[in-house]
XYZ file of C-alpha atoms in Angstrom:
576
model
C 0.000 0.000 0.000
C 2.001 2.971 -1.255
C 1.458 5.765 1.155
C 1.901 3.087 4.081
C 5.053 2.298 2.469
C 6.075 6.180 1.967
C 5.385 6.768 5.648
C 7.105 4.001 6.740
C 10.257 4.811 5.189
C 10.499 8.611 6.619
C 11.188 7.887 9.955
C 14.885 7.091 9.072
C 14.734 10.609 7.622
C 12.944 11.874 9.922
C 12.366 15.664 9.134
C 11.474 14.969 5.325
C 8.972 10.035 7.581
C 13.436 3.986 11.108
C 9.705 3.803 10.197
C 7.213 6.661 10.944
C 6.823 10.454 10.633
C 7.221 12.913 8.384
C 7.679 16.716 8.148
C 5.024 18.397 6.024
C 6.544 21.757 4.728
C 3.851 22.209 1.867
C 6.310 23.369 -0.686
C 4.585 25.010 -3.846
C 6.344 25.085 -7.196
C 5.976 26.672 -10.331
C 4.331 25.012 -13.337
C 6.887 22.970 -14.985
C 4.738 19.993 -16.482
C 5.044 18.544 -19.467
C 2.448 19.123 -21.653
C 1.757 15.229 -22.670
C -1.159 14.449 -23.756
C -2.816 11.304 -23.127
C -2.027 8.832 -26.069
C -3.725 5.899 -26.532
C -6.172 6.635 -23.783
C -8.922 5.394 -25.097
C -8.232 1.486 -25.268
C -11.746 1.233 -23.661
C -15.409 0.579 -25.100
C -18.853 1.962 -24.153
C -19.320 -0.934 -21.530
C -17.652 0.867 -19.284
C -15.150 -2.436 -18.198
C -11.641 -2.573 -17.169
C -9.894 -2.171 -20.368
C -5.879 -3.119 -21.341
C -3.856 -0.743 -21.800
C -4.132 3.401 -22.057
C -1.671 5.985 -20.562
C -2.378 7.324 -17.090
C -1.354 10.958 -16.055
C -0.320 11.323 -12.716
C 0.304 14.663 -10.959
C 2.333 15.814 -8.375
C 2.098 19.890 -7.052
C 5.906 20.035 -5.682
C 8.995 19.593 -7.339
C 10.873 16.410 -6.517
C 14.558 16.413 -5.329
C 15.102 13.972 -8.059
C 16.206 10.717 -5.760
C 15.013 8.023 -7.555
C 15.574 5.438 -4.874
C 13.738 4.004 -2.277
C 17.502 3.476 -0.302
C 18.187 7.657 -0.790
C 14.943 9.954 -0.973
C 13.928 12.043 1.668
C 11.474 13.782 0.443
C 7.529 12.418 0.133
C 7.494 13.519 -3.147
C 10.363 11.351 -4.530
C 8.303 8.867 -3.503
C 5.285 10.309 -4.788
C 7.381 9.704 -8.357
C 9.355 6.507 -7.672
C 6.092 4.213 -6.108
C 5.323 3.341 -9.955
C 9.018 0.890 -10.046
C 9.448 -0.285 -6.642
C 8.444 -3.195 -4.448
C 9.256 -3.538 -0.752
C 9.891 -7.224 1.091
C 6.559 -6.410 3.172
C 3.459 -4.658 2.981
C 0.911 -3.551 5.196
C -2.899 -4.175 5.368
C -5.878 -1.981 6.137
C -5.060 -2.459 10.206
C -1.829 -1.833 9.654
C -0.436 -4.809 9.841
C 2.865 -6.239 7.927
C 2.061 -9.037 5.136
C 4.542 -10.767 3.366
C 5.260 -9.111 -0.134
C 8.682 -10.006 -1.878
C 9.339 -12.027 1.168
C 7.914 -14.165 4.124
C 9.643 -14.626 7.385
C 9.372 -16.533 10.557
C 10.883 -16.195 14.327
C 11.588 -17.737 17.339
C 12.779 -15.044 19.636
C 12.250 -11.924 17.507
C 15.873 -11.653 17.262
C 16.659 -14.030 14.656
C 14.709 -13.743 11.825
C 14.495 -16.151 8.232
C 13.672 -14.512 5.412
C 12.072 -16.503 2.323
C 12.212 -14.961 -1.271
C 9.631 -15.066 -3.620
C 11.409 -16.900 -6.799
C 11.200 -15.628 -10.012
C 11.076 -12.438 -9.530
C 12.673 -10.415 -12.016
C 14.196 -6.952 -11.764
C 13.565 -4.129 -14.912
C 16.851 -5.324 -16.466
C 15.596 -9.042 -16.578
C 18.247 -9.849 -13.724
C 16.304 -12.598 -11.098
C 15.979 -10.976 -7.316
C 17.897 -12.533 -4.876
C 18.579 -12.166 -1.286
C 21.778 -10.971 -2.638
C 20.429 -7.765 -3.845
C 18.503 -7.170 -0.094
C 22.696 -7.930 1.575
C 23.931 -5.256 -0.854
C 21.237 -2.675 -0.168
C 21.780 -3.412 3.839
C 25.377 -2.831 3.550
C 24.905 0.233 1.073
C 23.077 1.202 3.844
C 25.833 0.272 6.632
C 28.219 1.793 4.516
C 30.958 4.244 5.989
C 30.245 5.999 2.558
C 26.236 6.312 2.694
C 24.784 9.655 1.954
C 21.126 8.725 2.490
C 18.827 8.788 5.635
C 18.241 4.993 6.195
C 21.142 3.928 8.636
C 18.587 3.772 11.310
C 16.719 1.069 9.141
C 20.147 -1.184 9.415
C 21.811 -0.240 12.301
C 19.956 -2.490 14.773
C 21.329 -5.590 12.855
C 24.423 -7.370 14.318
C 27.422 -6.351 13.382
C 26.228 -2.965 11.849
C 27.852 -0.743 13.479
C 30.977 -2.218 13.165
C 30.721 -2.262 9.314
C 29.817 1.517 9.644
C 32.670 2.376 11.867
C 35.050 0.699 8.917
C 36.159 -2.202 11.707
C 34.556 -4.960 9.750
C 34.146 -6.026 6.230
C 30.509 -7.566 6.615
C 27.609 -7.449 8.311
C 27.843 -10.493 10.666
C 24.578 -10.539 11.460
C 23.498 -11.749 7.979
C 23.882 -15.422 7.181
C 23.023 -16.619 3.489
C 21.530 -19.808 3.517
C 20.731 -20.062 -0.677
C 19.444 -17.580 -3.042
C 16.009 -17.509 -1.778
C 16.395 -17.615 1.943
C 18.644 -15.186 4.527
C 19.117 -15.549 8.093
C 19.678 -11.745 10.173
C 20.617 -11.196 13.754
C 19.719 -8.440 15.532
C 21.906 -7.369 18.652
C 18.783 -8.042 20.476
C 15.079 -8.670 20.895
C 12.771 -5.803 20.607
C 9.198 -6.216 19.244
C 9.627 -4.122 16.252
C 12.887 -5.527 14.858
C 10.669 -6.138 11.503
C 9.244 -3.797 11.346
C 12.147 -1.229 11.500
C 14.130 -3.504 9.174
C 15.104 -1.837 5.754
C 13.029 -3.491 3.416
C 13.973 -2.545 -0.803
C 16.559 -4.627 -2.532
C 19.303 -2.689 -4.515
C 19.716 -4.862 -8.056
C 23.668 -5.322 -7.639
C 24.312 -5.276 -11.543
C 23.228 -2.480 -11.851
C 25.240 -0.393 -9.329
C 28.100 -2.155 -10.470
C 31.420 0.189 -10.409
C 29.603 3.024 -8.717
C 30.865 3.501 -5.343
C 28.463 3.847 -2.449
C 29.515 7.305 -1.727
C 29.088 8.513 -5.770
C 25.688 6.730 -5.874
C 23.387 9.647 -4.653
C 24.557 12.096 -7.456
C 25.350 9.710 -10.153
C 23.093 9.572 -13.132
C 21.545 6.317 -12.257
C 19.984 7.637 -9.285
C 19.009 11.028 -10.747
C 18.025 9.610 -14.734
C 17.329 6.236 -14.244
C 15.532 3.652 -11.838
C 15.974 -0.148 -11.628
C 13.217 -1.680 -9.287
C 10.813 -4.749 -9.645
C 7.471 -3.240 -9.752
C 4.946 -3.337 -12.296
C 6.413 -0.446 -14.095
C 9.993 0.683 -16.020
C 10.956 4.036 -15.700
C 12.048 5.135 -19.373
C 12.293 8.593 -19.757
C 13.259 11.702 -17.187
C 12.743 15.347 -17.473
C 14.129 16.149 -14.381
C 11.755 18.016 -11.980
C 8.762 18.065 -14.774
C 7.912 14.966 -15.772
C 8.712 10.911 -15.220
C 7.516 8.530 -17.944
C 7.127 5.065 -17.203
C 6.280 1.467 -19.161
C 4.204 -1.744 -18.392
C 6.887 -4.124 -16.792
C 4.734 -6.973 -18.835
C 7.225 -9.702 -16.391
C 5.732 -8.219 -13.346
C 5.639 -10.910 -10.811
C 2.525 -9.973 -9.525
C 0.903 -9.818 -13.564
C 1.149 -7.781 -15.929
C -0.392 -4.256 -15.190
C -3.723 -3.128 -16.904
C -2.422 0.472 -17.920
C 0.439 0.717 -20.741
C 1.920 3.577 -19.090
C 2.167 6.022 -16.144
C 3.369 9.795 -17.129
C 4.071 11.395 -13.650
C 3.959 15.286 -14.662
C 4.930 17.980 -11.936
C 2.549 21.050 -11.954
C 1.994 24.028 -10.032
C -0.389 24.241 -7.192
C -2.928 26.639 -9.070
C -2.815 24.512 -11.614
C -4.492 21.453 -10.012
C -8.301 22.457 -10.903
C -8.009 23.422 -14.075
C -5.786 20.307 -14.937
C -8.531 17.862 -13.480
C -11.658 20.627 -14.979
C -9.664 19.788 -18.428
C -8.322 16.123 -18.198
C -5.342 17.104 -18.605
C -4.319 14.858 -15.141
C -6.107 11.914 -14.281
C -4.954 11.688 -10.643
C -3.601 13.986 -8.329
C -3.372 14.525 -4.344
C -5.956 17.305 -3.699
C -4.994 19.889 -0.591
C -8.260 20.047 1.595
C -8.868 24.151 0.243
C -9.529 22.537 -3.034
C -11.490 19.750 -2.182
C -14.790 21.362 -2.200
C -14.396 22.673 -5.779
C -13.179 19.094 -6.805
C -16.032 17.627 -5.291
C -18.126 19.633 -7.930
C -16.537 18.423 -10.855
C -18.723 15.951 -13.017
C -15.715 14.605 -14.698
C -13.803 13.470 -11.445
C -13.907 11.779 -8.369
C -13.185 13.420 -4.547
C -11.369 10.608 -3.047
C -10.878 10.730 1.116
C -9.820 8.208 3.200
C -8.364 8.445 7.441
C -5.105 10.278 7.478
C -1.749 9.213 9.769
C -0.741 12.875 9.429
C -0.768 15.842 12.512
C -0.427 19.247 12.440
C 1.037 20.925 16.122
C 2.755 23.912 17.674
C 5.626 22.807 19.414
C 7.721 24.669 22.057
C 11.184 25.215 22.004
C 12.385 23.691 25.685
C 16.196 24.324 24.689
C 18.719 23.423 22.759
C 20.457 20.400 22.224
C 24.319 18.918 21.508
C 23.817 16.357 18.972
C 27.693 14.790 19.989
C 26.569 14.663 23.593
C 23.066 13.340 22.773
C 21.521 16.099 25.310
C 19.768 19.034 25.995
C 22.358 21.370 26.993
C 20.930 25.036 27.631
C 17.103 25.466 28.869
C 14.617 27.664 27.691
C 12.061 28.599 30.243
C 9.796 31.019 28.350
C 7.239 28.485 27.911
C 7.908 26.174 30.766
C 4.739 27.564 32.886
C 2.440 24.485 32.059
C -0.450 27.267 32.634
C 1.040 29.253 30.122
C 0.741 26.523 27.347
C -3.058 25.287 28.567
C -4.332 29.122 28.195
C -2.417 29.153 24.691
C -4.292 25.940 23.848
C -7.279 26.895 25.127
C -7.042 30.363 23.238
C -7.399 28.574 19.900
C -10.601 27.560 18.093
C -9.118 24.699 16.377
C -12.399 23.485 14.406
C -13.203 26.938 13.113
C -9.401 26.804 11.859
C -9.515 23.273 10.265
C -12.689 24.453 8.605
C -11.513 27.625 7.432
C -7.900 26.441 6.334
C -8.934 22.311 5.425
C -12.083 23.209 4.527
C -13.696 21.067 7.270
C -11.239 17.467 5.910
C -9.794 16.873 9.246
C -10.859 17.001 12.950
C -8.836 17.891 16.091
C -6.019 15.625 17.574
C -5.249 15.635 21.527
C -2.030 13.902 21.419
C 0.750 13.179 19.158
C -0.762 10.119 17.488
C -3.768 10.232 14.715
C -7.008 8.527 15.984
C -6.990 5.873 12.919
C -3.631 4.344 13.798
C -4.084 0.738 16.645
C -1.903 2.691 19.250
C -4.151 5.771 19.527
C -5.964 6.035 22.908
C -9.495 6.761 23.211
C -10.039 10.240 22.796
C -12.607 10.061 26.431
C -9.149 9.417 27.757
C -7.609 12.618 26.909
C -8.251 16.446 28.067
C -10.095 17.978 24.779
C -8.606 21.728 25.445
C -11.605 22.793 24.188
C -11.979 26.703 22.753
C -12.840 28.638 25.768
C -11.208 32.151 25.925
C -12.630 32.696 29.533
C -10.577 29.759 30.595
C -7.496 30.968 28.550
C -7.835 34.197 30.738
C -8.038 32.659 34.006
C -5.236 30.401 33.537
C -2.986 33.486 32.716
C -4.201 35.484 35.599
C -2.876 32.347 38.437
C 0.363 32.159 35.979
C 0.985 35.707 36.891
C 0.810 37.119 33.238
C -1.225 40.145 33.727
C -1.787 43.126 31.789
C 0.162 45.693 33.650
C 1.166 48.867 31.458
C -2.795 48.847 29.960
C -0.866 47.951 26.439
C -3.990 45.989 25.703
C -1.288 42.776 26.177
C 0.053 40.646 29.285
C 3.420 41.308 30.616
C 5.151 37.812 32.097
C 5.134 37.316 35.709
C 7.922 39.492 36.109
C 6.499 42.297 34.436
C 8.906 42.360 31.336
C 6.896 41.857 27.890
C 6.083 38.839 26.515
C 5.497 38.276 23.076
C 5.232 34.628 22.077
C 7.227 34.361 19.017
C 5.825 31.770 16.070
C 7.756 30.562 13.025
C 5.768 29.052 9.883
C 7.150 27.791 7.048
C 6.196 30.148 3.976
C 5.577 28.948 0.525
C 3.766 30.408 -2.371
C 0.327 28.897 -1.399
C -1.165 32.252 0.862
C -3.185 30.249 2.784
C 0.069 29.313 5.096
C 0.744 32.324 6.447
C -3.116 33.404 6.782
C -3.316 30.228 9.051
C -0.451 31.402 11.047
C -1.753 34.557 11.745
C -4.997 32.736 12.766
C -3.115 31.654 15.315
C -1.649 34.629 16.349
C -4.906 36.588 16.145
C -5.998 33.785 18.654
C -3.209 34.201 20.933
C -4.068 37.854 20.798
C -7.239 37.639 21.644
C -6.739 36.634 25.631
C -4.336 39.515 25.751
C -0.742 37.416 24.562
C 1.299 39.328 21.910
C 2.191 37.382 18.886
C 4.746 37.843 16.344
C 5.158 35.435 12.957
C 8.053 34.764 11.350
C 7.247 33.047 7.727
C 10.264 30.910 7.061
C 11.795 29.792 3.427
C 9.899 25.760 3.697
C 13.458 24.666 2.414
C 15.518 26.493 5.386
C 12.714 26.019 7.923
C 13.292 22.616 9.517
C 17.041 23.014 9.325
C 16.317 25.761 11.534
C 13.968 24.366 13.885
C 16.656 21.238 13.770
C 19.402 23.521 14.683
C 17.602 25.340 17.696
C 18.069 29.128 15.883
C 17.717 31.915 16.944
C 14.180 32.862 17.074
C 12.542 29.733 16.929
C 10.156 29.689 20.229
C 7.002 28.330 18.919
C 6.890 26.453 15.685
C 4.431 25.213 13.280
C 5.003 21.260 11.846
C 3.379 18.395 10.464
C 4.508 14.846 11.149
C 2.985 11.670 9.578
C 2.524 8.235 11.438
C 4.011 5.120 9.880
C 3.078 1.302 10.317
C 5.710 1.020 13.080
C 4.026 3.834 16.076
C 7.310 3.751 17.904
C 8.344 7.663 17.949
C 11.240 7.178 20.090
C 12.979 9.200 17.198
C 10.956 12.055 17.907
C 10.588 12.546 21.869
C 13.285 10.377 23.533
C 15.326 13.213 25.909
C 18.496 11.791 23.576
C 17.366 12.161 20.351
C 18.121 15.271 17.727
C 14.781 14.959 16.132
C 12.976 15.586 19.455
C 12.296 19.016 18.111
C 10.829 20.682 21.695
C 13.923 19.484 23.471
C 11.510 18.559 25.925
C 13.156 15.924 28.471
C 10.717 13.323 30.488
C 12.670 10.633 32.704
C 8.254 8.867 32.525
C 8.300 9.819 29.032
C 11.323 7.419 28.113
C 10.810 4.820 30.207
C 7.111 4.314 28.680
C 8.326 4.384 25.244
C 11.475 1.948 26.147
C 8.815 0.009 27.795
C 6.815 -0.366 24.702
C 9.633 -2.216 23.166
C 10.760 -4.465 26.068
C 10.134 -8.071 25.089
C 10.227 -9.118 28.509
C 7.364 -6.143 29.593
C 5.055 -6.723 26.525
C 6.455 -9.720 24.920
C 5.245 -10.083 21.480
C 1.287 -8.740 22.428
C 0.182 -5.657 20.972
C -2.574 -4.799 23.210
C 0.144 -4.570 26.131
C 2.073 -2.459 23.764
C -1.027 -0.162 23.004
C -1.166 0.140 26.715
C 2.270 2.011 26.967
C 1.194 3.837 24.032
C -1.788 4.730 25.507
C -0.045 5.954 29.107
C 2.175 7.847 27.349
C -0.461 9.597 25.131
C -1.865 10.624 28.588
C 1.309 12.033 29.573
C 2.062 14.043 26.657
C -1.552 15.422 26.761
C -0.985 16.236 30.289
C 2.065 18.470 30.079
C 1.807 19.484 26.355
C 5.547 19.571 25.388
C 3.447 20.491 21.980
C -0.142 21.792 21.141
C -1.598 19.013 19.002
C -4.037 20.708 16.376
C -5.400 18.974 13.627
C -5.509 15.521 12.003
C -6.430 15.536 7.935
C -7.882 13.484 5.953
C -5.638 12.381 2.470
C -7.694 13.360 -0.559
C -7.355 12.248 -4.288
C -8.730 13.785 -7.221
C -9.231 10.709 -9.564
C -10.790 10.732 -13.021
C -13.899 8.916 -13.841
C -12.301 7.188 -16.579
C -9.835 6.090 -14.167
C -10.822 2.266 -12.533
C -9.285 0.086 -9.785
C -7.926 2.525 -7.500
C -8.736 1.743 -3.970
C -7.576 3.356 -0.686
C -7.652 2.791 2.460
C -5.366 3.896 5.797
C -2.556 2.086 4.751
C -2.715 4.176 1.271
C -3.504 3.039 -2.014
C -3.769 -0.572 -3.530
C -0.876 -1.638 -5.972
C -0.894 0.287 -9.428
C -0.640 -2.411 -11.190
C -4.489 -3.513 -10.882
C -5.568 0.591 -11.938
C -6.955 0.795 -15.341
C -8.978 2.954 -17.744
C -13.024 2.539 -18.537
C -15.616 4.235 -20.594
């Protein structure tokens, strides 16, 4: 299921989604498409049945870095480009849970693991997968060398770090039994080990005399793609469109469609490309949806989001070679503070006037479709309820005491809560952010916005900079819920620098095989506690929770979705 697959790979990233989240910095590009017209389209008859054959346009609204590997990308819309060619080991149902793809496996102990190929698979360049090809991508991976994000995805395996570090010259955790079947160690039992497991083969011919550290920029990674999915990429205009072929061999049959065209078009573009035909599929952003909906020539496709918008707080900074928070920031440490700023905002009014109404609020850092998400009764709502804002700021001690109109800080110095926003050319970002501001504003706290370049912004809020107090971000949810990555005290990607002694120990807990063993309803249960603790003492103000939304020609059959994403590509087709 492709976007299941695309979230599960940014973890390892991490500010772009080891299996999870994503950043979502909504960057807008200028039109760029190629104008290709559908040829052959019309492979169909009046009955209105799947037909063979026909060209499918796909559309994307950002410009893609151009990584066209599942081992290197970081950003979702590589992926976006790159799901037409690919094919992971495992995939992931409608509950989220993993199913065998390329691969089966079985376990004893959950620390040794046997993997079992599928045979006869064939890669793009008629070469046959083996478990070969999975060894070289893990020690691509594991390389000294390795420019990509995915380390986390290999480092767990035995032996791993060593090969990193240059002091050995394999991975000794991975034992070849034959061409179909691979035995890998891990340096110990946790209950995600598979989970977090890298999961694409790299096809070893055809990286052959590129070294590891040249991949990334070479011209098979930027013009070219070898996968085994059910289609070829054969021709690349880089950042406007990606044209791909029916792999006829695929192993899973041959797809429907003849081709794929991924084009690359603006944002303002995306009605009046659907209006016209000129794209039969593209992800819709919720202010379009409603004119989209209209259309009599295309489909509004929803289905339940893993994604999250928040506000997070700036707690200090950290020292990524000491793996700490080093200097403290107490502007927002007054919990009272952060419950009146919460309270201050009327999130449903701003989901329905910047989503148009396709999402609903979230009260903790994990979306209400995923298993691990605790029962909303469980949490504090933080309902709108300016009254309550005020009150809370009057037992904080931040009164209004030069008759400004605006609340001085316990102290008496000013206090203007500072907010960064990434900017792009879509104006509905920073009219958003000032929402939020005006919000703020309202209960008598000064606001200021600072609208950041989306490329620079998370480097920034990575970096602690100057400035950055309170800051607007997105993260997605992957099959895996573990978010150590993102809130353990020790990690860099715990963006609020917020450090919880409970907070660890529940999320360490959660993958203790001796505490939960291999049950996921005892795992949900950590989850759960420490959903209660993060809604407690807000390190973050968790806003909104969207729904993912297609536009999808009529002509356009066999395209399901569900929370996991969308079925494979190769069973779309065109009809009457």
């Amino acid at each position: 299921m492709s976007l299941m697959l695309m979230l599960t790979l940014f973890l390892a990233a991490c500010n772009s989604d080891a299996n999870g989240d994503s950043d979502d910095s909504g960057d807008d590009t200028e039109d760029t498409s190629e104008n290709t017209d559908s040829e052959g389209d019309s492979g169909e008859d009046a009955s209105g049945e799947p037909q063979e054959g026909g060209t499918l346009n796909y559309a994307i609204d950002s410009e893609p870095e151009g990584i066209l590997s599942p081992n290197f990308y970081g950003s979702a819309t590589d992926f976006e480009v790159i799901q037409f060619g690919i094919d992971p080991l495992f995939e992931y149902d409608e509950n989220l849970q993993i199913e065998p793809n390329l691969a089966d496996w079985s376990t004893e102990d959950n620390k040794v693991f046997t993997f079992t190929f599928e045979e006869g698979v064939k890669w793009h360049n008629g070469d046959e997968l083996t478990v070969e090809d999975w060894v070289f991508a893990l020690e691509t991976l594991a390389d000294p060398d390795y420019t990509g994000p995915r380390y986390a995805n290999v480092q767990t395996i035995e032996g791993a770090e060593a090969y990193h570090s240059g002091d050995a010259d394999s991975i000794s955790g991975i034992e070849v039994v034959s061409d179909y079947e691979v035995k890998v160690t891990f340096d110990k039992a946790r209950v995600n080990n598979l989970l977090n497991v890298w999961s694409y083969p790299m096809n070893r011919s055809y990286w052959e005399g590129v070294e590891v550290a040249d991949m990334q920029d070479s011209d098979k990674m930027r013009q070219g793609m070898m996968g085994t999915g059910p289609f070829k990429l054969t021709k690349v205009v880089p950042g406007e469109s990606y044209q791909y072929e029916a792999n006829e061999d695929y192993w899973k049959g041959a797809p429907k469609l003849d081709k794929v065209i991924v084009k690359v078009i603006d944002s303002k573009s995306v009605i009046g490309a659907l209006e016209n035909g000129d794209v039969d599929m593209v992800p819709v952003h919720p202010t379009l949806g409603k004119q989209v909906e209209e259309m009599e020539n295309v489909d509004l496709r929803t289905y339940p989001g893993l994604s999250y918008y928040y506000l997070g707080f700036k707690f200090g900074k950290f020292d990524n070679e000491k793996k700490e928070v080093v200097e403290k920031n107490d502007k927002y440490a007054d919990l009272k503070l952060r419950k009146a700023m919460y309270h201050a905002i009327n999130r449903d009014e701003w989901i329905e006037a910047f989503f148009s109404g396709y999402g609903s609020k979230v009260n903790a850092p994990v979306p209400t479709n995923h298993w691990i998400a605790a029962d909303q009764s469980e949490l504090n709502d933080y309902a709108y309820d300016t009254e309550k804002a005020k009150s809370l700021l009057d037992e904080a001690g931040y009164k209004d005491v030069n008759d400004d109109g605006f609340r001085e800080d316990p102290n008496g110095d000013e206090f203007v809560i500072n907010l960064a926003h990434y900017a792009s050319t879509n104006p509905t970002f920073e009219s958003r952010a000032k929402a939020l501001t005006q919000y703020w504003e309202e209960v008598g706290l000064k606001a200021e916005l600072q609208m950041i370049e989306s490329s620079l912004y998370y480097d920034k809020v990575e970096k602690d900079a100057e400035g950055i107090e309170v800051f607007f971000g997105g993260w997605s949810t992957g099959s895996d819920p573990d978010p150590s990555a993102l809130w353990k005290s020790d990690q860099l990607w715990n963006y609020t620098r917020w450090v919880n002694e409970e907070s660890d120990q529940l999320l360490d807990d959660a993958l203790d095989i001796d505490k939960v063993g291999t049950d996921q309803e005892k795992r949900k249960e950590k989850y759960v506690e420490w959903q209660k603790l993060l809604n407690e003492q807000l390190p973050m103000l968790y806003i909104a929770e969207l729904e993912e939304i297609y536009g999808v020609n009529k002509r356009v059959g066999g395209v399901e979705f569900d929370v996991s994403g969308s079925n494979s590509p190769h069973l779309w087709y065109i009809q009457n």
